[in-house]
Amino acid sequence: MKEILRRAKELAERIRREGFVRVVTHIDADGITSGAIAFESLKRAGIDCEIEFVKNLSPDVLEKYSNDFIWFTDLGSGCIGDIVDFGIDCVISDHHTPNGHYRYQLNPHDFGYDGSYDLSGAGATYLIAKFLSPFNYDLIQLAIVGAVGDLQDSKECKLIGLNRYLVDEGIKLGFLKAERDLRFFGKQTRPVFKMLEYNYDPYIPGVSGNERGAIGLMKRLGVPLKDGDWRRWIDLNTNERRAIVSELVKICIKHRYPLSVIKRIVGECYILVKQREGTELRDAMEFSTLLNATARYNKAEIGLRVCLGVLNGCDETAFKKARNLLQRHRRNLSEGLKIALDRLESYGNVQFFHAKDEILDTIVGIVAGMCYCRADLNKPIVAFANCEEGVKVSARATQRLVDLGLNLAEAIRRACEKVGGRGGGHKIAAGAIIPKGKEWEFLEEFSKVVGEQIKSQPLRSRT
Ligand code: C5P
Ligand code: C5P
Ligand code: ZN
């Protein structure tokens, strides 16, 4: 930790020498929170700045940045070669697998940590922001939302690694509460039966996607649905919550779910205690989905305003707009999931679907991850969707596959080399853009690499 803080301090000093900084960040929850942390900390340090949101850093995009000093957040590490070739003056705070060494980079991989779980882009950016000016501790709220947005808590059902240091700091500073609770989406804002109905992780037979089943479960347990208004999870008392959790576990046991799946129902959940109860802003999981609902639809500036509102007083207009976008996002995800599950088919060592123009390229990766509620847990999922630049590829895996040696970022890189695409990411989730018409060739190479990765592991880890 000492070393990483030393690097953060050095980078903050580098930034402080500049009169103007352009923040360039990624269009997802971790990207928005990273950007908001960088933007706000620059303002507080009295440094002029602007912020831009990008899907990825292709050479065409990078070319635009040769004249300013850039702070890349939640991206940059995957294209250090291009950044150096274009002579871009910059610092990078990122957690994607780096494709080279760069002196002005804060990336957990450089310090022996795993960028998929140990620190997010927002966490890396927060560490630098802490050294930019003295009163930046409130930004920790956004660092936690960024980590949860990237599903960094998914491995052990709690934040681990360097994120743990941030959680402890957030609690000590009075911004955060961490409690063991149900890991379902919507505990602050949704009627309990709706929260149960819309949960697919894990899929609960008779409850997931089944409104009557979800209502029936509550009635069976004697948990009232209404108390004037529909009751939300936060309105339930401890006994009612326990009864529901244990019923969900019982259903899973009855359906012979593996313990590793059942264990995921409950985990550490993160509450932003300074935010209004009953709003998306209070719960890190709901907050991050609210942000994805803006950024993935080209409305990242609304998400940014919501984040800045958390620090400086709620921006009600932006918050309202974000909530409207969230309705559409939810609809798109559930319609997208139906399309994806209909089309999902096995191919060699992987399973895949082509969304064509029917799922947006910016959310097809989220949908691919959701497919695991029904898909084969022993094969990674590859999703294709048409996009302006060609074909978007998103790949997702399970933790078990990663433990067996799977590395999607590497598989994507090798398959891209073969077909002339560009991509990157993490072992468990990666993405790329490839030329139109190259899908089969890509899939063939990708499947081959996946087979090699899993086979090359010593037998004892393949149990
Ligand atoms: O670009 P970035 O690294 O911020 O995005 C990480 C991506 O990995 C997110 O889309 C997140 O949902 C995905 N992920 C996943 N499963 C995990 C961990 C991360 O799908 N267990
Ligand atoms: O876009 P998607 O959600 O599938 O992204 C999964 C991971 O792959 C993210 O970490 C993202 O930053 C990375 N990715 C990338 N290059 C792309 C697309 C995605 O590095 N062209
Ligand atoms: Zn990220």
Short mmCIF file of C-alpha atoms and ligand atoms in Angstrom, two decimals:
data_model
loop_
_atom_site.label_atom_id
_atom_site.label_comp_id
_atom_site.label_asym_id
_atom_site.label_seq_id
_atom_site.Cartn_x
_atom_site.Cartn_y
_atom_site.Cartn_z
CA MET A 1 0.00 0.00 0.00
CA LYS A 2 2.85 2.34 0.86
CA GLU A 3 4.25 2.06 -2.66
CA ILE A 4 0.93 2.70 -4.34
CA LEU A 5 0.35 5.78 -2.17
CA ARG A 6 3.83 7.02 -3.06
CA ARG A 7 2.95 6.71 -6.76
CA ALA A 8 -0.40 8.46 -6.16
CA LYS A 9 1.36 11.36 -4.48
CA GLU A 10 3.87 11.62 -7.30
CA LEU A 11 1.09 11.71 -9.89
CA ALA A 12 -0.85 14.34 -7.92
CA GLU A 13 2.27 16.50 -7.91
CA ARG A 14 2.63 15.98 -11.67
CA ILE A 15 -1.00 17.10 -12.20
CA ARG A 16 -0.61 20.11 -9.92
CA ARG A 17 2.04 21.57 -12.22
CA GLU A 18 -0.57 21.98 -15.00
CA GLY A 19 -2.79 25.03 -15.59
CA PHE A 20 -5.36 23.03 -17.59
CA VAL A 21 -6.24 19.34 -17.48
CA ARG A 22 -8.62 17.45 -19.77
CA VAL A 23 -10.17 14.48 -18.02
CA VAL A 24 -10.97 11.64 -20.42
CA THR A 25 -13.01 8.80 -18.98
CA HIS A 26 -15.05 5.71 -19.80
CA ILE A 27 -18.84 5.51 -20.38
CA ASP A 28 -19.86 3.29 -17.51
CA ALA A 29 -20.53 3.65 -13.79
CA ASP A 30 -16.88 3.25 -12.85
CA GLY A 31 -15.94 5.68 -15.63
CA ILE A 32 -18.39 8.37 -14.50
CA THR A 33 -17.41 8.09 -10.84
CA SER A 34 -13.70 8.14 -11.80
CA GLY A 35 -14.29 11.21 -13.98
CA ALA A 36 -16.32 12.94 -11.28
CA ILE A 37 -13.56 12.33 -8.70
CA ALA A 38 -10.88 13.70 -11.06
CA PHE A 39 -13.02 16.67 -12.16
CA GLU A 40 -14.06 17.71 -8.65
CA SER A 41 -10.57 17.31 -7.18
CA LEU A 42 -9.08 19.44 -9.98
CA LYS A 43 -11.65 22.17 -9.37
CA ARG A 44 -10.96 22.10 -5.64
CA ALA A 45 -7.22 22.39 -6.38
CA GLY A 46 -7.94 25.47 -8.52
CA ILE A 47 -6.91 23.78 -11.80
CA ASP A 48 -8.96 24.51 -14.94
CA CYS A 49 -10.46 21.36 -16.39
CA GLU A 50 -12.88 19.84 -18.83
CA ILE A 51 -14.23 16.31 -18.99
CA GLU A 52 -15.00 13.99 -21.89
CA PHE A 53 -16.59 10.55 -21.99
CA VAL A 54 -15.47 7.99 -24.57
CA LYS A 55 -16.44 4.41 -25.44
CA ASN A 56 -12.84 3.37 -26.00
CA LEU A 57 -9.49 4.83 -26.98
CA SER A 58 -9.01 4.03 -30.65
CA PRO A 59 -6.16 5.80 -32.51
CA ASP A 60 -8.74 8.22 -34.08
CA VAL A 61 -9.88 9.23 -30.61
CA LEU A 62 -6.37 9.43 -29.18
CA GLU A 63 -5.16 11.63 -31.99
CA LYS A 64 -7.37 14.46 -30.68
CA TYR A 65 -5.51 14.57 -27.38
CA SER A 66 -2.00 15.47 -28.45
CA ASN A 67 -2.31 19.17 -27.55
CA ASP A 68 -3.62 19.10 -23.96
CA PHE A 69 -2.47 17.58 -20.72
CA ILE A 70 -4.80 14.59 -20.17
CA TRP A 71 -5.88 12.69 -17.08
CA PHE A 72 -7.18 9.34 -18.37
CA THR A 73 -9.41 7.67 -15.82
CA ASP A 74 -10.80 4.09 -15.99
CA LEU A 75 -9.08 3.68 -19.35
CA GLY A 76 -5.67 4.25 -20.93
CA SER A 77 -3.69 1.31 -19.56
CA GLY A 78 -4.80 -0.91 -22.43
CA CYS A 79 -3.25 1.37 -25.05
CA ILE A 80 -0.07 2.71 -23.51
CA GLY A 81 1.80 1.96 -26.74
CA ASP A 82 -0.49 4.27 -28.76
CA ILE A 83 -0.42 6.96 -26.05
CA VAL A 84 3.38 7.02 -26.19
CA ASP A 85 3.40 6.91 -30.03
CA PHE A 86 1.08 9.92 -30.21
CA GLY A 87 3.30 11.76 -27.71
CA ILE A 88 0.36 12.45 -25.37
CA ASP A 89 1.29 14.17 -22.13
CA CYS A 90 -0.84 12.51 -19.48
CA VAL A 91 -1.38 10.67 -16.25
CA ILE A 92 -3.47 7.49 -16.10
CA SER A 93 -5.51 6.10 -13.22
CA ASP A 94 -6.92 2.81 -14.44
CA HIS A 95 -7.37 -0.86 -13.56
CA HIS A 96 -7.48 -2.58 -16.96
CA THR A 97 -4.68 -4.97 -17.81
CA PRO A 98 -1.81 -2.68 -18.90
CA ASN A 99 -0.15 -3.39 -22.24
CA GLY A 100 3.15 -1.87 -21.20
CA HIS A 101 4.93 0.06 -18.51
CA TYR A 102 4.18 3.75 -18.10
CA ARG A 103 5.74 5.93 -15.46
CA TYR A 104 2.74 8.22 -14.92
CA GLN A 105 0.22 5.48 -14.35
CA LEU A 106 -1.55 4.33 -11.21
CA ASN A 107 -2.77 0.80 -11.91
CA PRO A 108 -3.18 -1.99 -9.31
CA HIS A 109 -1.53 -4.48 -11.73
CA ASP A 110 1.77 -2.60 -11.39
CA PHE A 111 1.76 -3.32 -7.65
CA GLY A 112 0.89 -7.00 -7.74
CA TYR A 113 -2.87 -6.55 -7.36
CA ASP A 114 -5.69 -7.73 -9.62
CA GLY A 115 -7.54 -4.92 -11.42
CA SER A 116 -10.73 -6.96 -11.59
CA TYR A 117 -11.29 -7.07 -7.84
CA ASP A 118 -8.69 -5.20 -5.85
CA LEU A 119 -9.18 -1.67 -7.16
CA SER A 120 -11.43 0.01 -9.74
CA GLY A 121 -10.76 3.02 -11.94
CA ALA A 122 -12.62 5.19 -9.41
CA GLY A 123 -10.53 3.78 -6.54
CA ALA A 124 -7.27 4.45 -8.39
CA THR A 125 -8.44 7.99 -9.20
CA TYR A 126 -9.48 8.59 -5.60
CA LEU A 127 -6.00 7.69 -4.34
CA ILE A 128 -4.53 10.45 -6.52
CA ALA A 129 -7.32 12.93 -5.65
CA LYS A 130 -6.54 12.52 -1.95
CA PHE A 131 -3.16 14.13 -2.60
CA LEU A 132 -4.46 16.90 -4.85
CA SER A 133 -6.08 18.94 -2.10
CA PRO A 134 -6.72 18.31 1.57
CA PHE A 135 -10.51 18.00 1.86
CA ASN A 136 -11.26 15.31 -0.68
CA TYR A 137 -12.34 12.55 1.69
CA ASP A 138 -16.01 12.81 0.66
CA LEU A 139 -14.99 11.52 -2.79
CA ILE A 140 -14.62 8.09 -1.24
CA GLN A 141 -18.37 7.60 -1.68
CA LEU A 142 -17.89 7.66 -5.45
CA ALA A 143 -14.86 5.34 -5.26
CA ILE A 144 -17.05 2.67 -3.64
CA VAL A 145 -19.86 3.15 -6.17
CA GLY A 146 -17.32 2.75 -9.00
CA ALA A 147 -15.98 -0.52 -7.57
CA VAL A 148 -19.47 -1.94 -7.07
CA GLY A 149 -20.45 -0.75 -10.58
CA ASP A 150 -17.64 -2.88 -12.01
CA LEU A 151 -18.85 -5.86 -9.93
CA GLN A 152 -15.59 -5.93 -7.99
CA ASP A 153 -17.48 -7.38 -5.03
CA SER A 154 -18.63 -10.35 -7.05
CA LYS A 155 -15.73 -12.72 -6.31
CA GLU A 156 -16.17 -12.95 -2.54
CA CYS A 157 -19.50 -11.16 -2.21
CA LYS A 158 -17.67 -8.25 -0.62
CA LEU A 159 -15.01 -5.76 -1.65
CA ILE A 160 -11.49 -7.08 -1.20
CA GLY A 161 -7.86 -6.07 -1.78
CA LEU A 162 -7.17 -2.34 -1.99
CA ASN A 163 -10.92 -1.75 -2.10
CA ARG A 164 -11.02 -3.04 1.48
CA TYR A 165 -8.71 -0.22 2.52
CA LEU A 166 -11.17 2.22 0.90
CA VAL A 167 -14.18 0.62 2.62
CA ASP A 168 -12.48 0.89 6.02
CA GLU A 169 -11.55 4.51 5.32
CA GLY A 170 -15.12 5.30 4.20
CA ILE A 171 -16.54 3.81 7.39
CA LYS A 172 -14.02 5.59 9.60
CA LEU A 173 -14.79 8.91 7.92
CA GLY A 174 -18.52 8.40 8.45
CA PHE A 175 -19.53 8.21 4.77
CA LEU A 176 -20.18 4.51 4.55
CA LYS A 177 -21.81 1.55 6.25
CA ALA A 178 -21.04 -2.03 5.25
CA GLU A 179 -23.61 -4.63 6.28
CA ARG A 180 -24.36 -8.26 5.48
CA ASP A 181 -27.63 -8.31 3.61
CA LEU A 182 -29.45 -9.63 0.58
CA ARG A 183 -27.43 -8.91 -2.57
CA PHE A 184 -30.46 -8.08 -4.72
CA PHE A 185 -30.98 -4.91 -6.67
CA GLY A 186 -33.59 -2.38 -5.50
CA LYS A 187 -33.56 -2.68 -1.70
CA GLN A 188 -33.98 1.09 -1.29
CA THR A 189 -36.44 1.88 -4.01
CA ARG A 190 -38.54 -1.10 -5.11
CA PRO A 191 -41.53 -2.85 -3.54
CA VAL A 192 -40.14 -6.09 -2.10
CA PHE A 193 -42.15 -8.32 -4.43
CA LYS A 194 -40.85 -6.40 -7.48
CA MET A 195 -37.29 -6.64 -6.16
CA LEU A 196 -37.72 -10.42 -5.85
CA GLU A 197 -39.40 -10.75 -9.24
CA TYR A 198 -36.68 -8.86 -11.09
CA ASN A 199 -33.74 -10.64 -9.48
CA TYR A 200 -31.94 -13.14 -11.72
CA ASP A 201 -28.67 -13.54 -9.81
CA PRO A 202 -29.21 -16.27 -8.86
CA TYR A 203 -32.35 -17.28 -10.71
CA ILE A 204 -34.91 -18.36 -8.10
CA PRO A 205 -37.39 -20.84 -9.61
CA GLY A 206 -40.98 -19.73 -9.10
CA VAL A 207 -39.92 -16.23 -8.04
CA SER A 208 -37.55 -14.71 -10.65
CA GLY A 209 -39.59 -13.27 -13.50
CA ASN A 210 -42.78 -14.34 -11.74
CA GLU A 211 -44.81 -11.60 -10.03
CA ARG A 212 -47.43 -13.96 -8.62
CA GLY A 213 -44.71 -16.25 -7.31
CA ALA A 214 -42.92 -13.35 -5.61
CA ILE A 215 -46.16 -12.13 -3.99
CA GLY A 216 -47.01 -15.72 -3.01
CA LEU A 217 -43.66 -16.12 -1.26
CA MET A 218 -44.26 -13.05 0.91
CA LYS A 219 -47.83 -14.10 1.71
CA ARG A 220 -46.69 -17.60 2.62
CA LEU A 221 -44.25 -16.14 5.12
CA GLY A 222 -46.79 -13.69 6.53
CA VAL A 223 -44.81 -10.64 5.41
CA PRO A 224 -47.31 -7.84 4.58
CA LEU A 225 -46.87 -6.43 1.09
CA LYS A 226 -48.21 -3.01 2.00
CA ASP A 227 -48.19 -0.61 4.90
CA GLY A 228 -50.06 2.22 3.18
CA ASP A 229 -47.46 2.22 0.41
CA TRP A 230 -45.78 -0.86 -1.01
CA ARG A 231 -43.15 -1.97 1.47
CA ARG A 232 -39.54 -1.92 0.35
CA TRP A 233 -36.74 -4.10 1.74
CA ILE A 234 -35.62 -1.20 3.96
CA ASP A 235 -39.13 -1.09 5.49
CA LEU A 236 -38.97 -4.74 6.62
CA ASN A 237 -37.89 -5.70 10.13
CA THR A 238 -35.01 -8.11 10.81
CA ASN A 239 -37.27 -11.15 11.29
CA GLU A 240 -39.12 -10.53 8.05
CA ARG A 241 -35.84 -10.13 6.16
CA ARG A 242 -34.45 -13.33 7.70
CA ALA A 243 -37.59 -15.27 6.81
CA ILE A 244 -37.36 -14.22 3.16
CA VAL A 245 -33.64 -14.96 2.88
CA SER A 246 -34.02 -18.38 4.42
CA GLU A 247 -36.97 -19.18 2.11
CA LEU A 248 -34.87 -18.19 -0.94
CA VAL A 249 -32.05 -20.42 0.28
CA LYS A 250 -34.50 -23.30 0.81
CA ILE A 251 -35.78 -22.99 -2.77
CA CYS A 252 -32.22 -23.08 -4.09
CA ILE A 253 -31.36 -26.14 -1.99
CA LYS A 254 -34.53 -27.87 -3.21
CA HIS A 255 -33.39 -27.26 -6.79
CA ARG A 256 -29.91 -28.61 -5.96
CA TYR A 257 -28.08 -25.39 -6.65
CA PRO A 258 -24.35 -25.61 -5.87
CA LEU A 259 -23.30 -24.04 -2.59
CA SER A 260 -21.18 -21.49 -4.47
CA VAL A 261 -24.37 -20.14 -6.10
CA ILE A 262 -26.48 -20.21 -2.92
CA LYS A 263 -23.77 -18.33 -1.01
CA ARG A 264 -24.16 -15.39 -3.40
CA ILE A 265 -27.63 -14.51 -2.14
CA VAL A 266 -26.21 -12.72 0.89
CA GLY A 267 -23.05 -10.62 1.09
CA GLU A 268 -21.61 -7.33 2.18
CA CYS A 269 -23.67 -4.39 0.95
CA TYR A 270 -22.59 -0.75 0.94
CA ILE A 271 -24.78 2.09 2.17
CA LEU A 272 -23.84 5.74 1.56
CA VAL A 273 -25.08 7.01 4.89
CA LYS A 274 -25.01 10.71 3.96
CA GLN A 275 -27.46 10.13 1.08
CA ARG A 276 -31.23 10.24 1.42
CA GLU A 277 -32.83 6.98 2.52
CA GLY A 278 -35.14 5.39 -0.06
CA THR A 279 -33.25 6.81 -3.04
CA GLU A 280 -30.90 5.09 -5.48
CA LEU A 281 -28.08 7.24 -4.12
CA ARG A 282 -28.14 5.50 -0.75
CA ASP A 283 -27.17 2.03 -2.03
CA ALA A 284 -23.93 1.57 -3.98
CA MET A 285 -25.47 -1.13 -6.20
CA GLU A 286 -28.51 0.98 -7.13
CA PHE A 287 -26.41 4.11 -7.54
CA SER A 288 -24.08 2.40 -10.00
CA THR A 289 -27.00 1.13 -12.09
CA LEU A 290 -28.45 4.64 -12.15
CA LEU A 291 -25.13 5.85 -13.57
CA ASN A 292 -25.00 3.07 -16.18
CA ALA A 293 -28.49 4.16 -17.24
CA THR A 294 -27.08 7.56 -18.20
CA ALA A 295 -23.63 6.82 -19.61
CA ARG A 296 -24.54 3.86 -21.76
CA TYR A 297 -27.14 6.02 -23.56
CA ASN A 298 -24.87 8.89 -24.40
CA LYS A 299 -26.06 10.91 -21.38
CA ALA A 300 -22.97 10.63 -19.20
CA GLU A 301 -23.10 14.33 -18.31
CA ILE A 302 -26.33 13.65 -16.39
CA GLY A 303 -24.60 10.90 -14.42
CA LEU A 304 -21.72 13.26 -13.78
CA ARG A 305 -24.10 15.90 -12.40
CA VAL A 306 -25.69 13.29 -10.13
CA CYS A 307 -22.22 12.39 -8.79
CA LEU A 308 -21.26 16.02 -8.24
CA GLY A 309 -24.63 16.51 -6.50
CA VAL A 310 -23.68 13.82 -3.99
CA LEU A 311 -20.66 15.93 -3.06
CA ASN A 312 -22.09 19.42 -3.24
CA GLY A 313 -25.85 19.12 -2.70
CA CYS A 314 -28.30 17.13 -4.83
CA ASP A 315 -28.85 18.32 -8.39
CA GLU A 316 -32.59 17.52 -8.43
CA THR A 317 -33.00 18.11 -12.18
CA ALA A 318 -30.17 15.74 -13.10
CA PHE A 319 -31.36 13.18 -10.54
CA LYS A 320 -34.87 13.22 -12.00
CA LYS A 321 -33.56 12.82 -15.54
CA ALA A 322 -31.32 9.94 -14.45
CA ARG A 323 -34.28 8.17 -12.84
CA ASN A 324 -36.25 8.49 -16.07
CA LEU A 325 -33.34 7.02 -18.00
CA LEU A 326 -33.21 4.18 -15.48
CA GLN A 327 -36.75 3.10 -16.44
CA ARG A 328 -35.67 2.73 -20.05
CA HIS A 329 -32.43 0.99 -19.07
CA ARG A 330 -34.33 -1.62 -17.05
CA ARG A 331 -36.73 -2.23 -19.91
CA ASN A 332 -33.87 -2.59 -22.37
CA LEU A 333 -32.06 -5.04 -20.11
CA SER A 334 -35.06 -7.28 -19.62
CA GLU A 335 -36.00 -7.22 -23.33
CA GLY A 336 -32.33 -7.75 -24.22
CA LEU A 337 -32.11 -10.75 -21.90
CA LYS A 338 -35.08 -12.40 -23.63
CA ILE A 339 -33.52 -11.91 -27.08
CA ALA A 340 -30.12 -13.14 -25.90
CA LEU A 341 -31.48 -16.29 -24.23
CA ASP A 342 -33.51 -17.11 -27.34
CA ARG A 343 -30.44 -16.93 -29.53
CA LEU A 344 -27.75 -18.31 -27.25
CA GLU A 345 -26.03 -21.36 -28.73
CA SER A 346 -22.94 -23.40 -28.06
CA TYR A 347 -19.86 -23.20 -30.28
CA GLY A 348 -16.76 -25.19 -29.33
CA ASN A 349 -15.53 -24.09 -25.92
CA VAL A 350 -17.85 -21.08 -25.76
CA GLN A 351 -21.50 -20.10 -26.12
CA PHE A 352 -22.57 -17.04 -28.09
CA PHE A 353 -25.42 -14.91 -29.42
CA HIS A 354 -25.56 -12.21 -32.07
CA ALA A 355 -27.80 -9.31 -31.08
CA LYS A 356 -27.47 -7.66 -34.53
CA ASP A 357 -29.22 -4.27 -34.14
CA GLU A 358 -31.60 -5.42 -31.45
CA ILE A 359 -29.45 -4.78 -28.37
CA LEU A 360 -27.36 -1.63 -28.05
CA ASP A 361 -23.61 -2.23 -28.25
CA THR A 362 -23.18 -0.27 -25.02
CA ILE A 363 -25.35 -2.64 -22.95
CA VAL A 364 -24.80 -5.95 -24.74
CA GLY A 365 -22.03 -6.83 -22.24
CA ILE A 366 -24.37 -6.34 -19.26
CA VAL A 367 -26.96 -8.54 -21.00
CA ALA A 368 -24.30 -11.19 -21.71
CA GLY A 369 -23.48 -11.32 -17.98
CA MET A 370 -27.18 -11.61 -17.09
CA CYS A 371 -27.50 -14.66 -19.39
CA TYR A 372 -25.76 -16.78 -16.75
CA CYS A 373 -29.10 -17.03 -14.97
CA ARG A 374 -29.96 -19.67 -17.57
CA ALA A 375 -26.80 -20.33 -19.59
CA ASP A 376 -24.15 -23.07 -19.22
CA LEU A 377 -21.94 -22.08 -16.28
CA ASN A 378 -19.03 -24.07 -17.74
CA LYS A 379 -18.52 -21.96 -20.85
CA PRO A 380 -17.80 -18.26 -21.35
CA ILE A 381 -20.43 -16.19 -23.15
CA VAL A 382 -19.56 -14.17 -26.25
CA ALA A 383 -22.01 -11.53 -27.46
CA PHE A 384 -21.96 -9.66 -30.76
CA ALA A 385 -23.87 -6.50 -31.63
CA ASN A 386 -23.64 -4.24 -34.64
CA CYS A 387 -22.22 -0.80 -33.98
CA GLU A 388 -21.05 2.22 -35.93
CA GLU A 389 -17.43 1.15 -35.96
CA GLY A 390 -18.10 -2.49 -36.97
CA VAL A 391 -19.15 -5.27 -34.60
CA LYS A 392 -19.01 -4.93 -30.82
CA VAL A 393 -17.89 -8.03 -28.95
CA SER A 394 -18.52 -8.53 -25.24
CA ALA A 395 -17.33 -11.60 -23.38
CA ARG A 396 -18.25 -12.70 -19.87
CA ALA A 397 -17.23 -15.63 -17.67
CA THR A 398 -17.84 -17.08 -14.23
CA GLN A 399 -15.36 -16.93 -11.37
CA ARG A 400 -14.96 -20.71 -11.52
CA LEU A 401 -13.78 -20.52 -15.11
CA VAL A 402 -11.26 -17.83 -14.21
CA ASP A 403 -10.00 -20.01 -11.36
CA LEU A 404 -9.50 -22.77 -13.95
CA GLY A 405 -7.19 -20.54 -15.97
CA LEU A 406 -9.53 -18.59 -18.25
CA ASN A 407 -8.40 -15.09 -19.19
CA LEU A 408 -10.92 -13.33 -21.45
CA ALA A 409 -8.75 -10.21 -21.94
CA GLU A 410 -5.97 -12.38 -23.34
CA ALA A 411 -8.36 -14.48 -25.46
CA ILE A 412 -9.91 -11.29 -26.87
CA ARG A 413 -6.47 -9.88 -27.61
CA ARG A 414 -5.42 -12.99 -29.53
CA ALA A 415 -8.66 -13.34 -31.45
CA CYS A 416 -8.49 -9.62 -32.32
CA GLU A 417 -4.97 -10.05 -33.67
CA LYS A 418 -6.33 -12.68 -36.02
CA VAL A 419 -9.26 -10.63 -37.40
CA GLY A 420 -7.92 -7.10 -37.13
CA GLY A 421 -9.91 -5.85 -34.13
CA ARG A 422 -9.09 -3.95 -30.92
CA GLY A 423 -10.05 -4.89 -27.42
CA GLY A 424 -9.08 -5.56 -23.84
CA GLY A 425 -10.51 -5.77 -20.34
CA HIS A 426 -10.20 -8.31 -17.53
CA LYS A 427 -10.00 -12.05 -17.05
CA ILE A 428 -13.71 -12.25 -16.22
CA ALA A 429 -15.08 -9.59 -18.60
CA ALA A 430 -13.60 -8.24 -21.81
CA GLY A 431 -14.72 -6.48 -24.96
CA ALA A 432 -13.61 -5.46 -28.43
CA ILE A 433 -14.57 -3.96 -31.76
CA ILE A 434 -13.97 -6.17 -34.81
CA PRO A 435 -14.65 -5.62 -38.52
CA LYS A 436 -18.11 -6.61 -39.80
CA GLY A 437 -18.26 -10.13 -41.25
CA LYS A 438 -15.40 -11.44 -39.09
CA GLU A 439 -17.60 -12.88 -36.35
CA TRP A 440 -17.11 -16.58 -37.22
CA GLU A 441 -13.37 -16.25 -37.63
CA PHE A 442 -13.21 -14.41 -34.31
CA LEU A 443 -15.31 -17.03 -32.58
CA GLU A 444 -13.19 -19.87 -33.88
CA GLU A 445 -9.93 -18.35 -32.64
CA PHE A 446 -11.50 -17.25 -29.38
CA SER A 447 -12.84 -20.74 -28.69
CA LYS A 448 -9.43 -22.24 -29.49
CA VAL A 449 -7.63 -19.92 -27.05
CA VAL A 450 -10.23 -20.57 -24.34
CA GLY A 451 -9.67 -24.32 -24.77
CA GLU A 452 -5.89 -23.87 -24.40
CA GLN A 453 -6.24 -21.67 -21.31
CA ILE A 454 -8.43 -24.07 -19.41
CA LYS A 455 -6.45 -27.15 -20.47
CA SER A 456 -3.10 -25.66 -19.53
CA GLN A 457 -3.97 -25.58 -15.83
CA PRO A 458 -2.60 -28.25 -13.48
CA LEU A 459 -5.19 -31.00 -12.95
CA ARG A 460 -5.61 -30.45 -9.25
CA SER A 461 -7.19 -27.00 -9.84
CA ARG A 462 -9.72 -28.47 -12.25
CA THR A 463 -11.96 -30.07 -9.64
O1 C5P B 1 -14.32 -1.10 -18.22
P1 C5P B 1 -14.38 -1.69 -16.87
O2 C5P B 1 -13.19 -2.38 -16.42
O3 C5P B 1 -14.70 -0.57 -15.94
O4 C5P B 1 -15.59 -2.67 -16.80
C1 C5P B 1 -15.55 -3.85 -16.06
C2 C5P B 1 -16.66 -4.70 -16.60
O5 C5P B 1 -16.53 -6.00 -16.10
C3 C5P B 1 -18.05 -4.21 -16.18
O6 C5P B 1 -18.87 -4.19 -17.31
C4 C5P B 1 -18.51 -5.28 -15.22
O7 C5P B 1 -19.89 -5.44 -15.24
C5 C5P B 1 -17.79 -6.50 -15.74
N1 C5P B 1 -17.64 -7.56 -14.73
C6 C5P B 1 -18.41 -8.71 -14.82
N2 C5P B 1 -18.32 -9.70 -13.89
C7 C5P B 1 -17.46 -9.59 -12.86
C8 C5P B 1 -16.62 -8.45 -12.76
C9 C5P B 1 -16.75 -7.44 -13.71
O8 C5P B 1 -19.22 -8.80 -15.74
N3 C5P B 1 -17.39 -10.56 -11.97
O1 C5P B 2 -18.04 -3.34 -23.26
P1 C5P B 2 -18.01 -4.41 -22.22
O2 C5P B 2 -18.95 -4.14 -21.09
O3 C5P B 2 -18.15 -5.78 -22.74
O4 C5P B 2 -16.56 -4.32 -21.61
C1 C5P B 2 -15.96 -5.32 -20.81
C2 C5P B 2 -14.56 -4.90 -20.47
O5 C5P B 2 -13.77 -4.86 -21.68
C3 C5P B 2 -14.46 -3.52 -19.88
O6 C5P B 2 -13.46 -3.55 -18.90
C4 C5P B 2 -14.07 -2.65 -21.03
O7 C5P B 2 -13.32 -1.55 -20.63
C5 C5P B 2 -13.20 -3.59 -21.85
N1 C5P B 2 -13.25 -3.22 -23.30
C6 C5P B 2 -12.07 -2.85 -23.96
N2 C5P B 2 -12.11 -2.49 -25.29
C7 C5P B 2 -13.27 -2.50 -25.98
C8 C5P B 2 -14.47 -2.87 -25.33
C9 C5P B 2 -14.43 -3.22 -23.97
O8 C5P B 2 -11.01 -2.83 -23.34
N3 C5P B 2 -13.28 -2.16 -27.28
ZN ZN B 3 -13.62 0.26 -14.52
#
